[in-house]
XYZ file of C-alpha atoms in Angstrom:
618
model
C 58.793 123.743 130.364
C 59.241 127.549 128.476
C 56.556 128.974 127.456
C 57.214 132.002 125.066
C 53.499 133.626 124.401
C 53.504 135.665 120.524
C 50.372 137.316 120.773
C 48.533 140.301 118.472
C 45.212 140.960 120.038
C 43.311 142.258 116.855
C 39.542 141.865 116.504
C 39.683 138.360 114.980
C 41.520 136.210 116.960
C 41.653 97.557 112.550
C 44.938 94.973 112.469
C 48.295 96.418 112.276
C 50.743 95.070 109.760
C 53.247 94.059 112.429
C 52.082 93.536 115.793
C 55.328 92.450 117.465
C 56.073 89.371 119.215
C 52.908 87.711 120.075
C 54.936 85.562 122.953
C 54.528 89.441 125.025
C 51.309 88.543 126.233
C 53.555 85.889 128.426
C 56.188 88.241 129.434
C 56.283 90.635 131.696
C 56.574 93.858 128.752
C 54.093 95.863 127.269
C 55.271 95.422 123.316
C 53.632 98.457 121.408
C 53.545 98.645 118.186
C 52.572 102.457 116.805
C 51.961 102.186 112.496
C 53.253 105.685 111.179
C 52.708 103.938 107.117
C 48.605 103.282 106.623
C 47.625 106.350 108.218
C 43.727 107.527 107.455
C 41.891 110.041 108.109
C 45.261 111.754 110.003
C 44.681 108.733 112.524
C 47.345 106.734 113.448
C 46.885 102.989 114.715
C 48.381 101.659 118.026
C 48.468 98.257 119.097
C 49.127 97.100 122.369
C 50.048 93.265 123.466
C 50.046 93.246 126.938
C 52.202 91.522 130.182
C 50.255 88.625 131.646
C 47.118 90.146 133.398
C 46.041 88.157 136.280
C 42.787 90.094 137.153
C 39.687 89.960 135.916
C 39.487 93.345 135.062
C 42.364 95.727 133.952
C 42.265 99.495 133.648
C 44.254 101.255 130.490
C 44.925 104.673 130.428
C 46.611 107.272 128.742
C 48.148 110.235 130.803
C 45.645 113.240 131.976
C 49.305 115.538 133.140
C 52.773 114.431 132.218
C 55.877 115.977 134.181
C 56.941 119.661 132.967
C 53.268 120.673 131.698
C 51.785 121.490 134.970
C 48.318 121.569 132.932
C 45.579 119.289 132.917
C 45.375 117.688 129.105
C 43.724 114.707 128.878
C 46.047 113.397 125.897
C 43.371 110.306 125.825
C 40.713 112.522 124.257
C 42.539 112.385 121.062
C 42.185 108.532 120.917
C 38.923 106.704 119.934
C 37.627 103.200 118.709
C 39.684 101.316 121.632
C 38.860 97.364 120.858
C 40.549 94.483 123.507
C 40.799 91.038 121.880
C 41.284 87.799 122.857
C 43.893 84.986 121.099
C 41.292 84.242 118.805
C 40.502 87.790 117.705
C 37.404 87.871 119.879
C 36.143 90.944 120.977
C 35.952 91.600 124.519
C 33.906 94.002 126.568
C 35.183 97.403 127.029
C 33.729 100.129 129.291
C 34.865 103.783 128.809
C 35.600 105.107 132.134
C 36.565 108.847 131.138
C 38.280 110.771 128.778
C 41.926 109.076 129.171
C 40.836 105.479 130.919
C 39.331 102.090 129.456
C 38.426 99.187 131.424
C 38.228 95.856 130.175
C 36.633 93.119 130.910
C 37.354 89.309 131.674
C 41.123 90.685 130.849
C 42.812 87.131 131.847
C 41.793 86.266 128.043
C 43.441 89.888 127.116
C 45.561 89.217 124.056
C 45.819 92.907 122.383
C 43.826 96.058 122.399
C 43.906 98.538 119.428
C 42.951 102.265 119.314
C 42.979 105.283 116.899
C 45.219 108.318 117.600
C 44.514 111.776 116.801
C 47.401 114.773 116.841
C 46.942 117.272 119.261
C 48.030 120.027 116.064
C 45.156 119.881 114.550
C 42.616 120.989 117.388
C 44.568 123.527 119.002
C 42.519 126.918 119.056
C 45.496 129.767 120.342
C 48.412 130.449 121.635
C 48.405 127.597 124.584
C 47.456 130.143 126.922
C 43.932 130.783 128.326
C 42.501 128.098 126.656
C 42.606 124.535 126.674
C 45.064 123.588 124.811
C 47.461 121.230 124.733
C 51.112 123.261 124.868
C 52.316 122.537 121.326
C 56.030 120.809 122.192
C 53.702 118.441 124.650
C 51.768 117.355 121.645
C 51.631 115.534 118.699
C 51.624 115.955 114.917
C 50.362 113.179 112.431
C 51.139 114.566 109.093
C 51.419 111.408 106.894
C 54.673 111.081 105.011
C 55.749 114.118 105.885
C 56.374 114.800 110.059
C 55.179 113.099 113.025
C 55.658 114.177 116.169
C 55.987 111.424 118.633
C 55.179 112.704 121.890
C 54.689 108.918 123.464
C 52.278 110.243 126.340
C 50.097 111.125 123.407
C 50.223 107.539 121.758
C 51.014 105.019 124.294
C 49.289 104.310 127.880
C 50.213 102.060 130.502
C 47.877 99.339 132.687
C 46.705 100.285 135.936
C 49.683 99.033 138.745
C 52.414 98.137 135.690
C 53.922 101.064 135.223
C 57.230 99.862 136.320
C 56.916 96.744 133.523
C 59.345 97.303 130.231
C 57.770 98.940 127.019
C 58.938 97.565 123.647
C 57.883 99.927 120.729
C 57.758 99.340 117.321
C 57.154 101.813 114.986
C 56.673 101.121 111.452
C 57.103 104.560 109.278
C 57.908 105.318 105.584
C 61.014 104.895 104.410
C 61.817 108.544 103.810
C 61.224 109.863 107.200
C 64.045 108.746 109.830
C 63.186 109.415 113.438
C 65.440 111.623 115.903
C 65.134 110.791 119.806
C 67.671 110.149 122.530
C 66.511 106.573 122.194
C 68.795 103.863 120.011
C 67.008 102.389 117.404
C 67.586 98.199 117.737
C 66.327 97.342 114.162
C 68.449 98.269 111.072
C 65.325 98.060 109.150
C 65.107 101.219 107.169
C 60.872 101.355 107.984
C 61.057 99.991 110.989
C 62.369 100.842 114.840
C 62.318 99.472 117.940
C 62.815 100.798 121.334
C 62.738 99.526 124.836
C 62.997 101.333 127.808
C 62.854 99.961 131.667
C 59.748 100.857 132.227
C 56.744 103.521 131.367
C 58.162 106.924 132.628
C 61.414 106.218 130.588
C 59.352 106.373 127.598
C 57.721 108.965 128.527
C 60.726 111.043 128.850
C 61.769 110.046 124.761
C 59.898 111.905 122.307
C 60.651 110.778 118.764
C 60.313 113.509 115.726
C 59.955 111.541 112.553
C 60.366 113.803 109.016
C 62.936 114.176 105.808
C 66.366 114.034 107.217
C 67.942 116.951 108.868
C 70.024 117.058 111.428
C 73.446 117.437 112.921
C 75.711 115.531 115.216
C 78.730 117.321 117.772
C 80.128 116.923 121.028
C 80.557 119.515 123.694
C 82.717 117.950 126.423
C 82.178 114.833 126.450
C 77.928 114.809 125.851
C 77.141 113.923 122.260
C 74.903 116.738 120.682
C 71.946 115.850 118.354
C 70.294 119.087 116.556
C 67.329 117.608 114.706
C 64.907 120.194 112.524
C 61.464 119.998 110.467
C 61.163 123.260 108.444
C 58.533 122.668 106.101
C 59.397 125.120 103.202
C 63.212 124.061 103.986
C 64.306 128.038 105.489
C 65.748 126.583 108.767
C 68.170 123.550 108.358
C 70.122 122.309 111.025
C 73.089 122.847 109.993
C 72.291 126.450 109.514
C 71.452 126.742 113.146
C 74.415 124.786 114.918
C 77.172 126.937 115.700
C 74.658 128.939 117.520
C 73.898 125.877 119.307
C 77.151 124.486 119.957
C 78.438 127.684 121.667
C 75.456 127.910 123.922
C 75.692 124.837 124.713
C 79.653 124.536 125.506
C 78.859 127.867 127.877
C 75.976 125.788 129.405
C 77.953 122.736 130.246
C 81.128 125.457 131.353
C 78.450 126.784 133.562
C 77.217 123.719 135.306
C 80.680 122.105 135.748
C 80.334 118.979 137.737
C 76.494 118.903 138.046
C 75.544 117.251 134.288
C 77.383 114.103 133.661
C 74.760 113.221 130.651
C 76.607 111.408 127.498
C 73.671 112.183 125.008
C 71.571 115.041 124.004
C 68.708 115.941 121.725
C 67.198 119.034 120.452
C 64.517 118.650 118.748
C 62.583 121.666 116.669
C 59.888 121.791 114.576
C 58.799 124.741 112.807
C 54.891 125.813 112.338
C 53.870 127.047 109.478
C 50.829 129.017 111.929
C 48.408 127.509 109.681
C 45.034 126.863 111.093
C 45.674 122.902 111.930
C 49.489 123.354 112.360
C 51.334 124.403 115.954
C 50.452 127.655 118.064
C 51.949 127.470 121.482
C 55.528 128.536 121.350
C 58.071 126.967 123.544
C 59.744 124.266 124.727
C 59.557 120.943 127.097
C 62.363 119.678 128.586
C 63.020 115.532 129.267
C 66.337 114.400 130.914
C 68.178 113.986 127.249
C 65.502 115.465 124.935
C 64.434 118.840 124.164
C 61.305 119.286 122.202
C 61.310 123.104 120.606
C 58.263 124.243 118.599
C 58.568 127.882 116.941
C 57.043 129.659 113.607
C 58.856 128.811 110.653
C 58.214 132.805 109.605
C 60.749 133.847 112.247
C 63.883 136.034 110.914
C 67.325 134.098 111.517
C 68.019 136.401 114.312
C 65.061 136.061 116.319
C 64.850 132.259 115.882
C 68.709 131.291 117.548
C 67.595 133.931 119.944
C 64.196 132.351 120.799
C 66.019 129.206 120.587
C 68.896 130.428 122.922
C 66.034 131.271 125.365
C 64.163 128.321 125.876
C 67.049 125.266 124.822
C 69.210 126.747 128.153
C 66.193 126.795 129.969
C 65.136 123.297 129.111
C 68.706 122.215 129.023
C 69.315 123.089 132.632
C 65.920 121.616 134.049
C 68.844 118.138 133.903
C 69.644 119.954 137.605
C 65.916 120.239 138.890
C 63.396 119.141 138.693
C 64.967 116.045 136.988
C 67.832 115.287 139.142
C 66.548 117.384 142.358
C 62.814 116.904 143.183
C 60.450 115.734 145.508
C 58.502 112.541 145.888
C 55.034 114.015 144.144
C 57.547 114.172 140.767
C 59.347 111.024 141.119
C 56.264 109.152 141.997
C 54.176 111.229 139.450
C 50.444 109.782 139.018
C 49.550 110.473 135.072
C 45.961 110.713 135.907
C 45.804 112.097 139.749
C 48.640 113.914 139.620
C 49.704 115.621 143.171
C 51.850 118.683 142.199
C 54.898 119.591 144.744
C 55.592 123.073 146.097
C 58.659 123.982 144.778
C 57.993 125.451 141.195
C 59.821 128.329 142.425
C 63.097 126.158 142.223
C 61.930 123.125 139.107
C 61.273 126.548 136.834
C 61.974 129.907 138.887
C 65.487 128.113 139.901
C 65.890 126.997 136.232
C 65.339 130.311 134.285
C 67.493 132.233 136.178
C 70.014 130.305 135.406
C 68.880 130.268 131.699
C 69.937 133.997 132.198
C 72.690 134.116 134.724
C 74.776 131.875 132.342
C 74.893 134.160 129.619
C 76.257 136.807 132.019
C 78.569 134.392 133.031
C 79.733 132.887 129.891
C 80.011 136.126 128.108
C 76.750 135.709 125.698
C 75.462 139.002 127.147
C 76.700 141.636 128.837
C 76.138 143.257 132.194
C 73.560 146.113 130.543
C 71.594 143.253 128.798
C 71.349 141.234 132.019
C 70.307 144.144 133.973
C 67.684 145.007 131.541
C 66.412 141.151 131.799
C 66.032 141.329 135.370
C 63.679 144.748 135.145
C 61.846 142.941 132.412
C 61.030 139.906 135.260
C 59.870 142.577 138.129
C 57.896 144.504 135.917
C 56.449 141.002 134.434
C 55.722 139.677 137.658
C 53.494 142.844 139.209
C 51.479 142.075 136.668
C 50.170 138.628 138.443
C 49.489 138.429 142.065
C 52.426 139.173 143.984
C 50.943 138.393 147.422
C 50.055 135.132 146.440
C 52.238 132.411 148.147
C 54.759 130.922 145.613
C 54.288 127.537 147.401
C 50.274 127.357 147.311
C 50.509 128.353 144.365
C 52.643 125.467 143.047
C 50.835 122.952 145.099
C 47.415 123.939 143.416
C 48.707 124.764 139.937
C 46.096 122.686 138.137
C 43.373 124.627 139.997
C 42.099 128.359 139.872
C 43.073 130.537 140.883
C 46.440 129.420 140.926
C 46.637 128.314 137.322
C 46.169 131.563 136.219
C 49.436 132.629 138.113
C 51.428 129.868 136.698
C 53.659 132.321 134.275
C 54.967 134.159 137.506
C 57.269 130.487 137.574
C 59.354 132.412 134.808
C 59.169 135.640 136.194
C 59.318 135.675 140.034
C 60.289 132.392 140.543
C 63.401 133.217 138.401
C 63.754 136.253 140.859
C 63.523 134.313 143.874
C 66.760 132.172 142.368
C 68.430 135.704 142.131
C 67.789 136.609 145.523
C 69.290 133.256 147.223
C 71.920 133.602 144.611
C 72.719 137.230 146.325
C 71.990 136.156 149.793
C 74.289 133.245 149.869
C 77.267 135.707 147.896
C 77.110 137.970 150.177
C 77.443 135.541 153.364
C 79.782 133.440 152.117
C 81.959 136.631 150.961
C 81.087 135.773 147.364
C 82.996 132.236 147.207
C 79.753 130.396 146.572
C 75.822 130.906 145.218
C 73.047 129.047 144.530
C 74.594 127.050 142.098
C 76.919 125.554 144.752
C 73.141 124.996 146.296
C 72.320 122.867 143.467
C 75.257 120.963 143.861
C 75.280 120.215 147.669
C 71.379 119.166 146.641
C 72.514 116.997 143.914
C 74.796 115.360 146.258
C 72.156 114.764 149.377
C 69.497 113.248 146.978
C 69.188 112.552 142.990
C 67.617 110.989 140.009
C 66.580 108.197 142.715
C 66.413 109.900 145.675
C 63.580 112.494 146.365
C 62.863 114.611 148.933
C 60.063 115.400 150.993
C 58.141 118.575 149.776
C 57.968 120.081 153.258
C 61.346 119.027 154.243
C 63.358 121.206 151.423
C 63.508 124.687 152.898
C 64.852 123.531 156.444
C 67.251 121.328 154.901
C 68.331 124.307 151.963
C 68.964 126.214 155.520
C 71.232 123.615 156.514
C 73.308 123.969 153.828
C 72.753 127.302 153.617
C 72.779 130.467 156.092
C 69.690 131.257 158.601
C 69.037 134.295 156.447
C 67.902 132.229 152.938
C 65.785 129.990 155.397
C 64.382 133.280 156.688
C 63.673 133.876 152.793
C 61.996 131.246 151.934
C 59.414 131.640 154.840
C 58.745 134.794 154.434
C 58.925 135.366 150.689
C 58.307 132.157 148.728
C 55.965 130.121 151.754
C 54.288 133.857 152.368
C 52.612 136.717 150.989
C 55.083 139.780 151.607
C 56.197 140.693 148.076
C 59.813 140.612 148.086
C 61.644 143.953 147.984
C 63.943 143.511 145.188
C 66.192 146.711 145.344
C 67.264 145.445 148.696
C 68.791 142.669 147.535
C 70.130 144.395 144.764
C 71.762 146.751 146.918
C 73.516 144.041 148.395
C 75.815 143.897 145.118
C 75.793 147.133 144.662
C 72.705 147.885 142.120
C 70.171 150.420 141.657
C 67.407 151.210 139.563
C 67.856 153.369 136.677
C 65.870 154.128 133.480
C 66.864 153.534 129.998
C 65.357 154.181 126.501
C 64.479 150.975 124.199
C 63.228 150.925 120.706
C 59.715 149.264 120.511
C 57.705 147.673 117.603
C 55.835 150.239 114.882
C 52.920 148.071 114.695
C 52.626 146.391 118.749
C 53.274 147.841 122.171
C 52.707 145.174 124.550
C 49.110 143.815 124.317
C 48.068 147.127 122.570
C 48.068 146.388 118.386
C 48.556 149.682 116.191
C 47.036 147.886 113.410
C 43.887 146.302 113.298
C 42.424 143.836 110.417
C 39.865 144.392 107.529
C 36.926 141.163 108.418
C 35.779 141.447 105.291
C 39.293 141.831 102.893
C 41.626 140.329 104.950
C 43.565 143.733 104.887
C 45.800 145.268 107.842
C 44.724 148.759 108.182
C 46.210 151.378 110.279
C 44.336 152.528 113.498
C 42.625 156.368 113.579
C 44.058 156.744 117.274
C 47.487 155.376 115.712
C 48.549 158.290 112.892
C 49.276 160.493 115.546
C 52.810 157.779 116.716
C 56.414 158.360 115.065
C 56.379 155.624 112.591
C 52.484 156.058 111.282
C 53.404 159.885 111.157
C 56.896 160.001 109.809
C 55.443 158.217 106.684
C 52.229 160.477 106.809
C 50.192 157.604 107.039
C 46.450 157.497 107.997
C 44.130 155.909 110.256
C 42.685 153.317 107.671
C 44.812 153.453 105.417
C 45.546 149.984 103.909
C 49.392 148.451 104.439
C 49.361 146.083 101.101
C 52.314 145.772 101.410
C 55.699 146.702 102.907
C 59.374 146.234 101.279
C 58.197 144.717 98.366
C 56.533 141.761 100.352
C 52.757 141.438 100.919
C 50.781 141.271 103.739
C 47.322 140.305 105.005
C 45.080 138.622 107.723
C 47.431 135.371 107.028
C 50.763 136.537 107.464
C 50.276 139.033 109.503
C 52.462 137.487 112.465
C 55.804 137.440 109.863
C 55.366 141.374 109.217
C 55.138 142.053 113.240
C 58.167 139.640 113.836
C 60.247 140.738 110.733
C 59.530 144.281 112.095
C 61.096 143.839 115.514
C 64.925 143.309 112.927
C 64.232 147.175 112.014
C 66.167 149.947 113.062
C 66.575 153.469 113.292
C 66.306 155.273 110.245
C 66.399 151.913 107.933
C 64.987 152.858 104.457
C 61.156 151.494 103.800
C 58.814 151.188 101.272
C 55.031 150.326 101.847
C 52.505 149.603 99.242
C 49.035 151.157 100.289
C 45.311 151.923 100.074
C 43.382 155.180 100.830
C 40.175 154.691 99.999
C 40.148 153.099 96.777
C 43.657 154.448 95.679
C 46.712 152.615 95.721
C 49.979 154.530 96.219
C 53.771 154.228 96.894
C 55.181 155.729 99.763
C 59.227 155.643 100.892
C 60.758 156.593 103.558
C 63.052 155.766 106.759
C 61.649 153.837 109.374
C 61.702 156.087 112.567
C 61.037 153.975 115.795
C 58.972 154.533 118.979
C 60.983 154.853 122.265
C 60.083 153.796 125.670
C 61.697 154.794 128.636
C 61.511 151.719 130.929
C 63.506 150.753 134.228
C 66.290 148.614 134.631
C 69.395 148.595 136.976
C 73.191 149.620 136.555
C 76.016 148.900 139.186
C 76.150 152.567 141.346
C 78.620 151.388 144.141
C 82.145 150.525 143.361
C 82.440 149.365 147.023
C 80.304 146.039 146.006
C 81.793 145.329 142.987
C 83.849 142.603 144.159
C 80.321 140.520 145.320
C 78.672 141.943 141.834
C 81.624 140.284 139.989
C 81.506 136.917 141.796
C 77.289 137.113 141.704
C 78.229 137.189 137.939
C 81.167 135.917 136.698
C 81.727 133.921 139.674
């Protein structure tokens, strides 16, 4: 999972139509069917004809956690009147255990149960962070004739000890809406598809996005590329997004060489329009051939493939771990008493460094922008607890305090993958890194074959050198904070400072602007006249930006002037419609910038730069 967190902290923060086979109840396969057609009320119907049940009493239940969230959701919340029938349509009892579990009784006569679904969209509060919500690309969206988002954990559950049984899902959906998934679609009905997987986890793993369609199809040595996109006022197509794609994508599959040997691949984005019952946490979750990417729609061009860039690589190499390397907690994974493993630091730390090393590597970036990535990540990560073992933490992740730390995953636990990385260049003379690592660890154990959580570090020292092993104790296990211009030394890098344009209106958590409760207006800060850009264009603490460049702005738009604002540069010419007092005026100018000096690195000693070129172009 990527989590990319946009924030501005101003002062306002039933009988289906098809049902399936009814011979399932006499197999051994859950046959679903999920009605996308007669939605009401923005509910969706489910039925469920279940595998022969041979206790009295069966438990259903929809997942609590599913891999890659490491959040508690309780996706069964969002469904409600859950009826069990017999062959004769006769109701049986039904006890509601919690928020994601149903038990029903005298379930030898169990014939078919049928619930109401609810999309996650419409209740989310934020940003996905600090609150409850459910992370937007682990959701769902029922917006009828028009998108669904298909996140099965949200729709389908499993009975209790059949998880391992085959699913067959039908969904019935309008004719105008075609569904993208890594899935193949067995019916060449035009309203109607069916998929089966082996059993529940598989399905799991397949999110479906049905909407008008748009999408693309390439191949990048030898994997077959889907690019499937919901824009709801039509900015972003697919198309106009792919070459973007397709070179990241050829550099990613350069990069990993031999690890991925996957034939099929989906990316699948849908674009919020930030209303108040539409998508707010920005990011991606990753499956083993499915991406699901959710992003404003309001995003410039440029920032959107970036964003994209960002969290597609990162998702895109989770196919090494924790999907193909992990331990038994994930390959086992309870959806409603989930045990959480230890490594983080390597399923996400592991992952987003390479997100970032292979653009280094491939030539997306160069060594400057890399550099500056990797200051970004220190500075990042003193701001959570630094002392706090990386291995508790993952263990407890669900818990506090440890949830709390989770973001350090992207931030230190990236860093402790470029600190192996260095260690192992260094001892090995620079003919092998961490990604060889990944490899060996690909080899000993796979999709199939986990490992024991407190087995990995003494058998990553086996493969390894005593001083990684050494690492891992001290650093990731521990509580020492890990001294990063040591290992940067190693390679021949040293701290140095550099000056970076930031954002007129933002500067970190810290707005410049604030918002008008009563008009909806963005006004301009007293303590803010006094900065570059406010001053330049002698504007005034509360003075009223109407609008700027001909486009106006408010309360509701507010996040497409900060984001079209961070495409500015230096001296760019700017007009801004305002309001002092009860005047309106005109006011042009050139946008003039503020400047931060920050810290970031640059290569100091030619007598490393033989490791520094194989730690990054090796």
């Amino acid at each position: 999972m990527k989590k990319i967190l946009y924030t501005l902290a101003l002062a306002i923060t039933l009988w289906s139509c098809k049902t399936g086979s009814t011979s399932a109840g006499k197999s051994n396969v859950v046959d679903v069917n999920i009605n996308l057609v007669d939605v009401k009320d923005d509910k969706v119907l489910v039925t469920v004809t279940p595998p022969q049940i041979k206790t009295d009493e069966i438990v259903y239940s929809i997942p609590k956690t599913v891999p890659g969230t490491y959040s508690t959701d309780n996706y069964g919340k969002n469904s409600e009147d859950f009826k069990a029938f017999d062959a004769k349509g006769n109701a049986l009892t039904v006890k509601r255990i919690d928020d994601n579990s149903w038990s029903i009784s005298n379930a030898k006569a169990l014939k078919k149960i049928t619930y109401l679904v609810n999309d996650t969209f419409d209740t989310e509060k934020g940003t996905g962070f600090g609150n409850d919500d459910i992370f937007s690309p682990a959701g769902t969206n029922i917006n009828a004739g028009v998108n669904f988002l298909v996140n099965t954990h949200g729709f389908v559950g499993y009975f209790q000890d059949k998880l391992e049984i085959p699913y067959k899902v039908t969904i019935t959906h309008p004719e105008t809406l075609w569904g993208a998934t890594s899935m193949t679609d067995q019916d060449p009905s035009k309203t109607s598809d069916v998929f089966t997987t082996p059993r529940y986890a598989v399905l799991v793993e397949n999110p479906i996005m049905y909407s008008k369609p748009d999408y693309t199809e390439f191949n990048v040595n030898g994997m077959d590329i889907l690019i499937a996109v919901y824009s709801p006022t039509g900015k972003f197509t697919a198309e106009s997004i792919t070459p973007e794609m397709k070179t990241m994508m050829t550099a990613q599959k350069n990069f990993l060489g031999k690890v991925n040997a996957n034939k099929k691949y989906t990316v699948l984005l849908y674009l919020s329009t930030l209303a108040k019952d539409d998508a707010h946490g920005f990011g991606a979750l990753e499956h083993p051939t499915v991406t699901t990417v959710v992003l404003p729609e309001s995003m410039p061009k440029e920032k959107l493939v970036e964003s994209m860039k960002d969290v597609v690589s990162h998702e895109f190499f989770h196919i090494v771990t924790p999907l193909t390397i992990h331990s038994k907690e994930i390959q086992y994974f309870d959806y409603n008493a989930p045990k959480m493993s230890e490594h983080l630091w390597m399923y996400e730390g592991v992952t987003e460094y390479f997100a970032n090393l292979f653009q280094i590597n491939q030539g997306l970036i160069n060594e400057g922008e890399f550099y500056s990535r990797i200051a970004d990540k220190i500075e990042q990560s003193k701001s959570l607890d630094d002392t706090m073992s990386f291995t508790k933490m993952s263990a407890n992740v669900l818990e506090q305090p440890y949830k709390d730390q989770y973001l350090n995953v992207y931030q230190k636990g990236a860093l402790i993958g470029m600190c192996i990385d260095i260690i192992i260049r260094e001892k090995s003379n620079g003919e092998r890194g961490i990604l060889d690592l990944m490899h060996k660890l690909s080899s000993e154990y796979g999709i199939d074959k986990p490992f024991n959580d407190n087995e990995l570090f003494a058998k990553i020292t086996q493969l390894t050198y005593p001083e990684v092993g050494e690492f891992l104790n001290k650093y990731v296990a521990g509580t020492t904070p890990i001294p990063y211009d040591f290992y940067l030394a190693k390679v021949g890098v040293s701290k140095a400072t550099e000056k970076k344009p930031g954002n007129a209106f933002i500067k970190g958590q810290v707005p410049n602007i604030t918002i008008d409760k009563a008009t909806k207006e963005i006004a301009v800060r007293p303590e803010s006249e006094s900065l570059e850009f406010f001053k330049n264009l002698n504007l005034k603490g509360g003075d009223k930006i109407l609008a700027v460049n001909n486009k106006s702005y408010n309360l509701d738009n507010i996040y497409d002037l900060i984001t079209e604002s961070e495409n500015w540069k230096e001296n760019d010419p700017i007009t801004l419609k305002i309001k002092r007092g009860s005047k309106e005026e005109t006011i042009k100018g050139n946008v003039k910038l503020p400047y931060e000096e920050s810290e970031t690195f640059k290569a100091t000693d030619a007598s490393k730069e033989k490791l520094k070129n194989a730690w990054l172009k090796g």
